[in-house]
mmCIF file of C-alpha atoms and ligand atoms in Angstrom:
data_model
loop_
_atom_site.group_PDB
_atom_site.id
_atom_site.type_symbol
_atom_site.label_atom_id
_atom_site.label_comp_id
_atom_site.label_asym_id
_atom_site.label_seq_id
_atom_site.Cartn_x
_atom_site.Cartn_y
_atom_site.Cartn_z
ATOM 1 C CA UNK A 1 10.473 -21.121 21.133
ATOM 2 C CA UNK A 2 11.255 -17.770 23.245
ATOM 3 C CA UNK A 3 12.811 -14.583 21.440
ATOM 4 C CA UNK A 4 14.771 -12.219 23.345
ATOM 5 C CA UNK A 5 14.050 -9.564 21.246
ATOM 6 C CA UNK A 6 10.215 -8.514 20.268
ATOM 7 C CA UNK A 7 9.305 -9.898 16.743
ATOM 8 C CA UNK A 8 7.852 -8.097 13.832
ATOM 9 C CA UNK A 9 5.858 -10.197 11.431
ATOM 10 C CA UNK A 10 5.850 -8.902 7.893
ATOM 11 C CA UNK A 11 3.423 -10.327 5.344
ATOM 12 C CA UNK A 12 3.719 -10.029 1.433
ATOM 13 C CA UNK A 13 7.456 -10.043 1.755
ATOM 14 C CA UNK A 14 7.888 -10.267 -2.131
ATOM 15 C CA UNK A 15 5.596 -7.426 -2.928
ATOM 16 C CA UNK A 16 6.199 -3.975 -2.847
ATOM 17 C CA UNK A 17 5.845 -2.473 0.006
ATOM 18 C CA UNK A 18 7.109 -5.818 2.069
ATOM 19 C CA UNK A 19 10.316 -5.421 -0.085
ATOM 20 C CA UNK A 20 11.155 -2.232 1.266
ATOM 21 C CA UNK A 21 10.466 -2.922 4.575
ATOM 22 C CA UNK A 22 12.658 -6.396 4.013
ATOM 23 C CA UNK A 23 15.176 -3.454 3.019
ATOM 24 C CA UNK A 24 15.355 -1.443 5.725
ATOM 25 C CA UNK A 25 14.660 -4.141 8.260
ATOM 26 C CA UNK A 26 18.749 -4.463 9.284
ATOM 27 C CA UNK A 27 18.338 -0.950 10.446
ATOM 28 C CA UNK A 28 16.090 -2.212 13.508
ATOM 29 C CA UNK A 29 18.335 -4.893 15.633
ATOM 30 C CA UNK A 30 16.317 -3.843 18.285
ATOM 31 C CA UNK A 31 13.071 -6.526 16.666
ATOM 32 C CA UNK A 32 13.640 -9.883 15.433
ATOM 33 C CA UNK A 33 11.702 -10.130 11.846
ATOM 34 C CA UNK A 34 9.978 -12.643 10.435
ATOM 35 C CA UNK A 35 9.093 -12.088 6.694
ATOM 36 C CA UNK A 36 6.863 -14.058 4.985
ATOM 37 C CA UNK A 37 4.781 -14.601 1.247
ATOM 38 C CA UNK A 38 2.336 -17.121 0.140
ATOM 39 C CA UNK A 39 4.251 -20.054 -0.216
ATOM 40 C CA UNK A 40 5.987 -19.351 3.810
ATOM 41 C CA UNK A 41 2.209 -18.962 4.668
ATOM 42 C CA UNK A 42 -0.656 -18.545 2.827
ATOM 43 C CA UNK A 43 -3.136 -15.429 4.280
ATOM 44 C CA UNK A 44 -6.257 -17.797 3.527
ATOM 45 C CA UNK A 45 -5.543 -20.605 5.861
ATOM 46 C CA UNK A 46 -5.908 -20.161 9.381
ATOM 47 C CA UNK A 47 -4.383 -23.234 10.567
ATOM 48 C CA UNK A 48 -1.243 -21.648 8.918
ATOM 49 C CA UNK A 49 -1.793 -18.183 10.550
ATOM 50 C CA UNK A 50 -2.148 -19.826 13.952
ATOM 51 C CA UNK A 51 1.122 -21.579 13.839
ATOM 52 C CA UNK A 52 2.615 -18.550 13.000
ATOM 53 C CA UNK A 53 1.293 -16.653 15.426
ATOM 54 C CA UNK A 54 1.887 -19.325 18.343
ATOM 55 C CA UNK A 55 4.953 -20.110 17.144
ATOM 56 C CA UNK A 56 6.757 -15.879 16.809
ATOM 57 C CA UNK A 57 4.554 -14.486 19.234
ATOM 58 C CA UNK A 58 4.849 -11.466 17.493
ATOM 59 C CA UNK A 59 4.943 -8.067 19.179
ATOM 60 C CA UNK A 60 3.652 -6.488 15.707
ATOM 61 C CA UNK A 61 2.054 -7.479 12.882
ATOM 62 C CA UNK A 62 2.621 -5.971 9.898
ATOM 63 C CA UNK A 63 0.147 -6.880 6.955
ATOM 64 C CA UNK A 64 1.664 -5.802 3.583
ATOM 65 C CA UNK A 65 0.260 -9.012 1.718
ATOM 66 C CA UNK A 66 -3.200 -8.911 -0.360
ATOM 67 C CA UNK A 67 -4.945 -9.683 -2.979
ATOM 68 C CA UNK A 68 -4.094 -6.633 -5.183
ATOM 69 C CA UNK A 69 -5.210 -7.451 -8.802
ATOM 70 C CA UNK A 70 -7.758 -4.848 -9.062
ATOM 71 C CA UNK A 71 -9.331 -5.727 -12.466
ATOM 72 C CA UNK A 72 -9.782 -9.455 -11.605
ATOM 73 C CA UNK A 73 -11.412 -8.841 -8.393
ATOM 74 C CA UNK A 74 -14.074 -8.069 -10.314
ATOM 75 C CA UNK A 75 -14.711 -11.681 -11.562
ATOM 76 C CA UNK A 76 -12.625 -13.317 -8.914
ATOM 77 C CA UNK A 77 -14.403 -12.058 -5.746
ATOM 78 C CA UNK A 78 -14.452 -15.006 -3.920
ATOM 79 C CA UNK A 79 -10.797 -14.973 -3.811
ATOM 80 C CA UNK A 80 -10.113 -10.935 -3.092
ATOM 81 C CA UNK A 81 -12.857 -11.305 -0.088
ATOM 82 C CA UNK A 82 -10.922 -14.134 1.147
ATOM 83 C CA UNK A 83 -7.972 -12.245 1.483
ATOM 84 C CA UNK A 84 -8.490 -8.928 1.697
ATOM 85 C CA UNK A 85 -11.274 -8.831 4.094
ATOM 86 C CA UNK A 86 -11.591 -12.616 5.706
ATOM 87 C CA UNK A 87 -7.632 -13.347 6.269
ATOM 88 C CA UNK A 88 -7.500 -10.106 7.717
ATOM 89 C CA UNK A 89 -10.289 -10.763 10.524
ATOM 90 C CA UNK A 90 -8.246 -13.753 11.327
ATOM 91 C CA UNK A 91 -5.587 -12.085 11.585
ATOM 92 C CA UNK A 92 -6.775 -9.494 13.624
ATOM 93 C CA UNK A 93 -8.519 -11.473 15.954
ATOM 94 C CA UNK A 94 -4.951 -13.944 16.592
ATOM 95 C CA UNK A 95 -3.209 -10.173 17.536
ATOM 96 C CA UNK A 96 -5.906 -9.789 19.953
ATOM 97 C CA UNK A 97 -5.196 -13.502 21.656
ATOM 98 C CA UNK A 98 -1.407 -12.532 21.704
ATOM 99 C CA UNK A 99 -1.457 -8.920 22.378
ATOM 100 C CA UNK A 100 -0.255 -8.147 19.003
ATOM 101 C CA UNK A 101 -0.214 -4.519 17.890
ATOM 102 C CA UNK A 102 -1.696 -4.409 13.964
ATOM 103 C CA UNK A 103 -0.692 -2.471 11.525
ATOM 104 C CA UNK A 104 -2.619 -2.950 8.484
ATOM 105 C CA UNK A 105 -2.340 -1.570 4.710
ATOM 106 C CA UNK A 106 -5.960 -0.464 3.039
ATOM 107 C CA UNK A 107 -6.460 1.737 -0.186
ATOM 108 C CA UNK A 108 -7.610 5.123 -1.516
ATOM 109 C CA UNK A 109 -10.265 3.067 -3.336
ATOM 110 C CA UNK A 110 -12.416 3.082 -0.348
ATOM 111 C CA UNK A 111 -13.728 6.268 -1.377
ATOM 112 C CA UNK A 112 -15.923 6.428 -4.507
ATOM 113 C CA UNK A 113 -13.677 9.334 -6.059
ATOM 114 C CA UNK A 114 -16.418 11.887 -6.900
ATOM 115 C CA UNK A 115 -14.744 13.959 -4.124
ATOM 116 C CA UNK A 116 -12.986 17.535 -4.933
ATOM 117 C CA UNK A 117 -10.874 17.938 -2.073
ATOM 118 C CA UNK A 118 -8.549 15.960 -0.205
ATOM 119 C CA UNK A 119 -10.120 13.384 1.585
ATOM 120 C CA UNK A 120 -9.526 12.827 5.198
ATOM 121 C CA UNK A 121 -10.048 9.899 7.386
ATOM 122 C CA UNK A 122 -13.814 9.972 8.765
ATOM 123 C CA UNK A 123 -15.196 11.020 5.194
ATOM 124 C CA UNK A 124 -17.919 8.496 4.107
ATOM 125 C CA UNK A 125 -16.698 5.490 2.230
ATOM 126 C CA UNK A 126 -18.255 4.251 -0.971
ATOM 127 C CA UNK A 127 -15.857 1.687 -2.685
ATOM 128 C CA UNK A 128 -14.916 2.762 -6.062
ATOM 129 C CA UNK A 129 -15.261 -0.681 -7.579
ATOM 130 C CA UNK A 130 -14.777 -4.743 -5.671
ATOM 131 C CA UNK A 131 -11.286 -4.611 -4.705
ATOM 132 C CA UNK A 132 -11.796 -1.391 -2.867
ATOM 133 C CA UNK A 133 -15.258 -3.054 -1.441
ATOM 134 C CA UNK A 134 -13.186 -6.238 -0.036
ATOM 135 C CA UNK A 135 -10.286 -3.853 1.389
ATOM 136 C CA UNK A 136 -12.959 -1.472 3.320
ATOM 137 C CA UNK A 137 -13.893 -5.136 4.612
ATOM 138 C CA UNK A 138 -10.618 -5.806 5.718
ATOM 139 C CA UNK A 139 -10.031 -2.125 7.621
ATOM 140 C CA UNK A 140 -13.353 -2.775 9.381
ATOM 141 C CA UNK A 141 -12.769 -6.043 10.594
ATOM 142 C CA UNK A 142 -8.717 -5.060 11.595
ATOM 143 C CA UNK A 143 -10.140 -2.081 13.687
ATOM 144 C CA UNK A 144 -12.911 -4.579 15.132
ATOM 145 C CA UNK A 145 -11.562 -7.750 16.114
ATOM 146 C CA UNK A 146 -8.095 -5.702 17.604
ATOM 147 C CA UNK A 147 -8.028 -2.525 19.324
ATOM 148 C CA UNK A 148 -4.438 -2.363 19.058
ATOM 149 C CA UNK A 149 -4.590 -1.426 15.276
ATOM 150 C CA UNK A 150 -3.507 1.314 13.048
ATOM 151 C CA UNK A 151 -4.972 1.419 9.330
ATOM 152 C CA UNK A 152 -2.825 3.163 7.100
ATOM 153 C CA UNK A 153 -4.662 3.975 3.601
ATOM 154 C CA UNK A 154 -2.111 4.323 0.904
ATOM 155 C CA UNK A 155 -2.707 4.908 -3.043
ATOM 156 C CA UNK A 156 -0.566 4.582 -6.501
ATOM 157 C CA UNK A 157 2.367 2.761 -4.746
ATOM 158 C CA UNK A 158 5.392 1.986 -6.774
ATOM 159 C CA UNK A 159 8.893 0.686 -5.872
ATOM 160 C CA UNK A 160 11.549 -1.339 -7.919
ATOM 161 C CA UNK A 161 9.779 -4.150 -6.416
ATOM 162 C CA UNK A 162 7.411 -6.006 -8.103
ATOM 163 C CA UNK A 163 5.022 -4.258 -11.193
ATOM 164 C CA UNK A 164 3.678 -1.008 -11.052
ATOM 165 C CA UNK A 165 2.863 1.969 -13.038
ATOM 166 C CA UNK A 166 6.578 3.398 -13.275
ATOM 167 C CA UNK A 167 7.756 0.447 -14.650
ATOM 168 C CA UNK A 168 4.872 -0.139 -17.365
ATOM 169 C CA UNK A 169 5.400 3.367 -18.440
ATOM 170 C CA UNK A 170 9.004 2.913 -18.685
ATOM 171 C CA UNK A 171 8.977 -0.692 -21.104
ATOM 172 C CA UNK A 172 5.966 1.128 -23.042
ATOM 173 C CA UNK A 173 8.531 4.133 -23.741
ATOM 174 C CA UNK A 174 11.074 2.233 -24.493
ATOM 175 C CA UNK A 175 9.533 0.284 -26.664
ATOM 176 C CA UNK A 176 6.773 2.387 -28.160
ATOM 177 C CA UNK A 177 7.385 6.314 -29.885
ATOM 178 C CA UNK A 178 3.771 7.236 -28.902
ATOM 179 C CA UNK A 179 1.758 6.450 -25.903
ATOM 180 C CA UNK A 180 -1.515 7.015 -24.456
ATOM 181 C CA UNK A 181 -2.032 8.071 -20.518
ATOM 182 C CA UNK A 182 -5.407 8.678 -18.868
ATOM 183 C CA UNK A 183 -5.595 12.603 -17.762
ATOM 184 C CA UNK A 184 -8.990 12.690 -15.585
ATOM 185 C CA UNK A 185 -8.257 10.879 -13.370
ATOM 186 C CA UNK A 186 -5.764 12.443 -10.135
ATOM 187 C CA UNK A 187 -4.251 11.190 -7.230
ATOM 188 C CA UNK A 188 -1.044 10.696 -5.086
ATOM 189 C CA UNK A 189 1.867 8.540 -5.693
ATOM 190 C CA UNK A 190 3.509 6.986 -2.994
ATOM 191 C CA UNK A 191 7.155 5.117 -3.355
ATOM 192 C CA UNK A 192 6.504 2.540 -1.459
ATOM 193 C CA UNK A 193 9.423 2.925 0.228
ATOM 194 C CA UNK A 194 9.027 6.244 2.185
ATOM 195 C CA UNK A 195 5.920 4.062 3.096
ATOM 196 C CA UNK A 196 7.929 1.306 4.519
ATOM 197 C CA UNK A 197 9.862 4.090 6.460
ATOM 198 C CA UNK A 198 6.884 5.636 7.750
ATOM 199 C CA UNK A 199 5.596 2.767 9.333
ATOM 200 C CA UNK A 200 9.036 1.958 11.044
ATOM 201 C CA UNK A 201 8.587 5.556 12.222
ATOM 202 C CA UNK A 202 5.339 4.428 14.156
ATOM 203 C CA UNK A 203 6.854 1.306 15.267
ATOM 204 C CA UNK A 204 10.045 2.651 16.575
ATOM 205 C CA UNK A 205 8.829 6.371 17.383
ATOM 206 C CA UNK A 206 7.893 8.436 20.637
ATOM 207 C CA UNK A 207 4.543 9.015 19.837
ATOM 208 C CA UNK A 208 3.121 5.937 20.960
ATOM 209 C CA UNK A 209 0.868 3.062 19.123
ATOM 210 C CA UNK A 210 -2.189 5.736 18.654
ATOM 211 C CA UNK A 211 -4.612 3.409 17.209
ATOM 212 C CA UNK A 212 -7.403 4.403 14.431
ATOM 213 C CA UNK A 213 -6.851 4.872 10.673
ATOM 214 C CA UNK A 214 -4.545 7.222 8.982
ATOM 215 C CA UNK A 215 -3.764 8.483 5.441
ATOM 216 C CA UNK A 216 -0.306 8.337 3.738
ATOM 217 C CA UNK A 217 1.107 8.933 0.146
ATOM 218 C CA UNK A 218 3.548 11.693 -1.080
ATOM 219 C CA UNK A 219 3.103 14.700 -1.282
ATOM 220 C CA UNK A 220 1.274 16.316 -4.533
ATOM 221 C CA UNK A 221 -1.450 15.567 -6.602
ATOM 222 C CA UNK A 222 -1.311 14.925 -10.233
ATOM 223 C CA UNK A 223 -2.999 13.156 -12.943
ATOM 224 C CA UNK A 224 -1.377 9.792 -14.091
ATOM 225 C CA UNK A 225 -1.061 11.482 -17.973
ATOM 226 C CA UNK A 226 1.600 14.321 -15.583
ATOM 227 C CA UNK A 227 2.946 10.488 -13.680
ATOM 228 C CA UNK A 228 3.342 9.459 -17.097
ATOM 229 C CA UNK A 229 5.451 12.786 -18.392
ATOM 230 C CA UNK A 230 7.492 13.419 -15.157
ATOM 231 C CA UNK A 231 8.988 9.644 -15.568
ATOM 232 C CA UNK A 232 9.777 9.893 -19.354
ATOM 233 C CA UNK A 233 11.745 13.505 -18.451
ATOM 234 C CA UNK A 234 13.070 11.849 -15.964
ATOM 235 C CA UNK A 235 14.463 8.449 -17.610
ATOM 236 C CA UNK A 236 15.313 10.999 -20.809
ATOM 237 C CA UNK A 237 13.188 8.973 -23.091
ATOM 238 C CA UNK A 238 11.817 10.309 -26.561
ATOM 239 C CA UNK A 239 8.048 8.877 -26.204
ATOM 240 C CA UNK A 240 5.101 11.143 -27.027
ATOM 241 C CA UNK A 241 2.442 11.313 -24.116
ATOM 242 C CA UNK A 242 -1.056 11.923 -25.406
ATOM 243 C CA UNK A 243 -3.636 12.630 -22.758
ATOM 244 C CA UNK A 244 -6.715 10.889 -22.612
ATOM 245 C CA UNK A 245 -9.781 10.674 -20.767
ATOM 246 C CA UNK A 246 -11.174 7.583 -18.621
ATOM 247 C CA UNK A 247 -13.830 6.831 -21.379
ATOM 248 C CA UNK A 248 -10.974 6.075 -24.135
ATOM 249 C CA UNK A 249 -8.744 3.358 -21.891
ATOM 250 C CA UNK A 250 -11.963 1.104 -20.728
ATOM 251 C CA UNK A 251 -11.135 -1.154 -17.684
ATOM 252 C CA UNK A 252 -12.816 -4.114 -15.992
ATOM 253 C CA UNK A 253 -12.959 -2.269 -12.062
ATOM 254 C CA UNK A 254 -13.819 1.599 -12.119
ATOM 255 C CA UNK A 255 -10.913 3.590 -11.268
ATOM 256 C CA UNK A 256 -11.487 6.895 -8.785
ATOM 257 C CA UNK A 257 -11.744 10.265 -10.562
ATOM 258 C CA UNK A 258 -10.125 12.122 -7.655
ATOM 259 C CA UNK A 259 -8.353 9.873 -4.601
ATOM 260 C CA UNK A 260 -6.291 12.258 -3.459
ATOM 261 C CA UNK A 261 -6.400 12.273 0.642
ATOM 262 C CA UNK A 262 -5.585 14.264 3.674
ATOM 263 C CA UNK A 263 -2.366 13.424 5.337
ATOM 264 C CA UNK A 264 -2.210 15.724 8.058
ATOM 265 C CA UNK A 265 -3.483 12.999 10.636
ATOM 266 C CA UNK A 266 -0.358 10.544 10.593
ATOM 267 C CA UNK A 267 1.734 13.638 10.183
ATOM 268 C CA UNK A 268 0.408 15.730 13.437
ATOM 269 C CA UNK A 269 0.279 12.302 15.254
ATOM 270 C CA UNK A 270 3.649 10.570 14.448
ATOM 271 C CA UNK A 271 5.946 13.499 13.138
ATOM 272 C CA UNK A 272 6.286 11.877 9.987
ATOM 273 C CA UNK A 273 8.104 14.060 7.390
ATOM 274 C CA UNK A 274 6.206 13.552 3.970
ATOM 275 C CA UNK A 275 8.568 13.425 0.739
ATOM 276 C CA UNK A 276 6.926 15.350 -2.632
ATOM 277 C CA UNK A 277 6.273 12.965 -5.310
ATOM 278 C CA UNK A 278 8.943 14.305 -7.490
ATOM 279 C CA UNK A 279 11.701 13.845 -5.044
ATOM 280 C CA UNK A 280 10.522 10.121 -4.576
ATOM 281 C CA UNK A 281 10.417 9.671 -7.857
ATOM 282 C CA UNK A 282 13.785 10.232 -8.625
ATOM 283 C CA UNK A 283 15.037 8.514 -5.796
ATOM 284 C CA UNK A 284 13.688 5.326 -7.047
ATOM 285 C CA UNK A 285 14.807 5.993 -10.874
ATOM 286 C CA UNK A 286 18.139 6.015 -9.611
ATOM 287 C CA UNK A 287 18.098 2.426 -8.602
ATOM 288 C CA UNK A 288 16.246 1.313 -11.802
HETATM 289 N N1 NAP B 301 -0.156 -1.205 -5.242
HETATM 290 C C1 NAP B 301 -0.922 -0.119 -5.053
HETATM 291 O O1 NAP B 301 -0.994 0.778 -5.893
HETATM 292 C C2 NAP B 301 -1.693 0.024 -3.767
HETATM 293 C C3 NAP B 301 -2.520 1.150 -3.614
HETATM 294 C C4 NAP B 301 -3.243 1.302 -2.431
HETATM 295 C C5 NAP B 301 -3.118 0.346 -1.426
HETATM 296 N N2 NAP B 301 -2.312 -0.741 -1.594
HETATM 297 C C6 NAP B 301 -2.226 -1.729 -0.510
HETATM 298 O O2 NAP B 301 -0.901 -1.706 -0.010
HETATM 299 C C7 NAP B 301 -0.530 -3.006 0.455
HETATM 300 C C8 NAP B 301 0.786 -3.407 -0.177
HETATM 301 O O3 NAP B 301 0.605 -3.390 -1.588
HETATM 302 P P1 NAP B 301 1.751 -3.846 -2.595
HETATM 303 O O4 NAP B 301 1.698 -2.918 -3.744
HETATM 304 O O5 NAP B 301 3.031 -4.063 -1.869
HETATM 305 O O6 NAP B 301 1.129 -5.243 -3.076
HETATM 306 P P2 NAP B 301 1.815 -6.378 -3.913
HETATM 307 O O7 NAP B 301 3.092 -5.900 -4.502
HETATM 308 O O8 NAP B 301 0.770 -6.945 -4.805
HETATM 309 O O9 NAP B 301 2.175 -7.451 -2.788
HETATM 310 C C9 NAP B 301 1.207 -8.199 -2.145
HETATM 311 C C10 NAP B 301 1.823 -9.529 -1.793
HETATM 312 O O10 NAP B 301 0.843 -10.333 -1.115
HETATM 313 C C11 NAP B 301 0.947 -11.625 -1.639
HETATM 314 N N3 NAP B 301 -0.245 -12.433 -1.463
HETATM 315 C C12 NAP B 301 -1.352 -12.497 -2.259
HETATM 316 N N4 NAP B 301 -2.182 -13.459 -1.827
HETATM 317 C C13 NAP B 301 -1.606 -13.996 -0.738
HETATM 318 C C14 NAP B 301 -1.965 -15.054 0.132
HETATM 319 N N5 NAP B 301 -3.093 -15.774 -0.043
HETATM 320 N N6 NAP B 301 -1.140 -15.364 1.154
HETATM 321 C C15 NAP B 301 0.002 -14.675 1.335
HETATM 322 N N7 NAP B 301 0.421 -13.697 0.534
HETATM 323 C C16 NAP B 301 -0.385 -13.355 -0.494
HETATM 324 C C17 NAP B 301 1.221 -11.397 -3.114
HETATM 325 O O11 NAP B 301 1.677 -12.568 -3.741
HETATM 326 P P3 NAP B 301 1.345 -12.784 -5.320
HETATM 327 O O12 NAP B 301 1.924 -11.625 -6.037
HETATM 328 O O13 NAP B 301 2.000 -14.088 -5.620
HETATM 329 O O14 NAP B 301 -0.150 -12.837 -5.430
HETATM 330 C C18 NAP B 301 2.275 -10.307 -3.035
HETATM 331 O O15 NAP B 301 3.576 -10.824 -2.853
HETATM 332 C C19 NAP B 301 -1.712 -3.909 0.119
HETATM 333 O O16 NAP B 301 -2.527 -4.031 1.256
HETATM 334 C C20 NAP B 301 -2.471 -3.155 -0.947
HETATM 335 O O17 NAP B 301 -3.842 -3.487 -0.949
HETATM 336 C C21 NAP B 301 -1.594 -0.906 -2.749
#
């Protein structure tokens, strides 16, 4: 098969952040997309990712899918290396054979979270917990089996796509007078998508295809008890939000204390305007 126009292949298409770029995709006639999810093509078969590739020839490669169930990760490891870091080599190393430029998602939980200030790209990584270890994986082995690749690092995404921390805070107001909301622990949110626009930014932009890893979330940092308040003022509801710390809401994978990072990389380099959190926020509550 031979496409006029250059084609964009876009993994994870029913997640979040693939949502949003499925969104926004009839604003690029220019590219010829091809959106996929597990049952189109499943990440953990090469044979599959092969015929995919042979077949689009795609000009970019955009890899929104993963194994994002951070808790079970912790038992299911097998499974989170296979996609997260494994699929991704494969992936990385087909873009090579076709002269694909790579574009590929990681994670705040790279970093081990003791930091104190923002972090930027070439601070040390020390994976908070075995999701974060599998997705460092998968950023190494993008970068080293393609040289055309950019690495954007994203944290606390949310969208109407797909579940998230907006809408569990939103079902547990509605349903509950009281709740409970971790206050130790601080970060940036990032609507997924002002993500998906960023990265059509890169694709489409001036600046060029300037490889290496960059940081993107919204602007802000906050604590998820202040998420937690900000969307109940927001949505008008009546639930009480008690802070807590870490130690009172026990989970299977270690969350980061701080994961707040440095953005000024993919803003210097592609001109892309960052959104504060608030303002994102309330763009997306208008659509739920
Ligand atoms: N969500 C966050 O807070 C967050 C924070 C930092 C970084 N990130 C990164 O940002 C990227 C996008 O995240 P997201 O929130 O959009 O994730 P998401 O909503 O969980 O979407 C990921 C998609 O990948 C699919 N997938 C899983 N295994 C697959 C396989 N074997 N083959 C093909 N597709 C498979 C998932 O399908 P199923 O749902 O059926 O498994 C899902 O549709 C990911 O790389 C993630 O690691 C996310």
């Amino acid at each position: 098969m031979t496409n006029t126009k250059p084609v964009i292949m876009v993994t994870g298409r029913l997640g979040q952040l693939g949502s949003e770029i499925f969104d926004i995709a009839g604003n690029y006639p220019q590219f010829e997309f091809n959106f996929s999810d597990k049952d189109e093509m499943d990440l953990s078969s090469p044979e599959q990712l092969q015929a995919f590739f042979d077949q689009l020839k795609p000009a970019y490669f955009i890899s929104c899918g993963a194994y994002t169930a951070v808790d079970k990760a912790e038992t299911d490891k097998d499974t989170a290396l296979a996609i997260n870091a494994t699929a991704v080599a494969n992936i990385a190393a087909l873009c090579k054979q076709h002269n694909t430029k790579l574009i590929h998602i990681s994670t705040d939980y790279v970093f081990s979270g003791n930091g104190t200030a923002p972090y930027t790209e070439d601070e040390v990584t020390d994976p908070v917990n075995y999701y974060g270890y599998s997705k460092l994986l998968g950023e190494k082995a993008a970068l080293e089996n393609n040289d055309e690749t950019i690495v954007i690092r994203t944290s606390w995404v949310y969208s109407t796509y797909g579940n998230n921390f907006v809408k569990t805070m939103i079902r547990l107001m509605k349903d509950r007078p009281e709740i409970k909301v971790v206050s130790d622990q601080v970060g940036s949110p990032t609507y997924a998508a002002d993500l998906a626009q960023a990265i059509m930014d890169i694709v489409t932009g001036n600046d060029g295809f300037v490889t290496g890893i960059y940081h993107f979330s919204n602007e802000g940092v906050i604590s998820w008890y202040d998420f937690a308040v900000a969307i109940r003022d927001a949505k008008q509801l009546n639930s009480i939000v008690h802070p807590i710390p870490t130690t009172a809401y026990p989970t299977p994978a270690k969350r980061p204390a701080y994961s707040a990072m440095n953005k000024e990389k993919i803003v210097n380099t592609f001109h892309i305007r960052l959104k504060h959190w608030k303002d994102s926020l309330h763009t997306c509550l208008i659509k739920m």
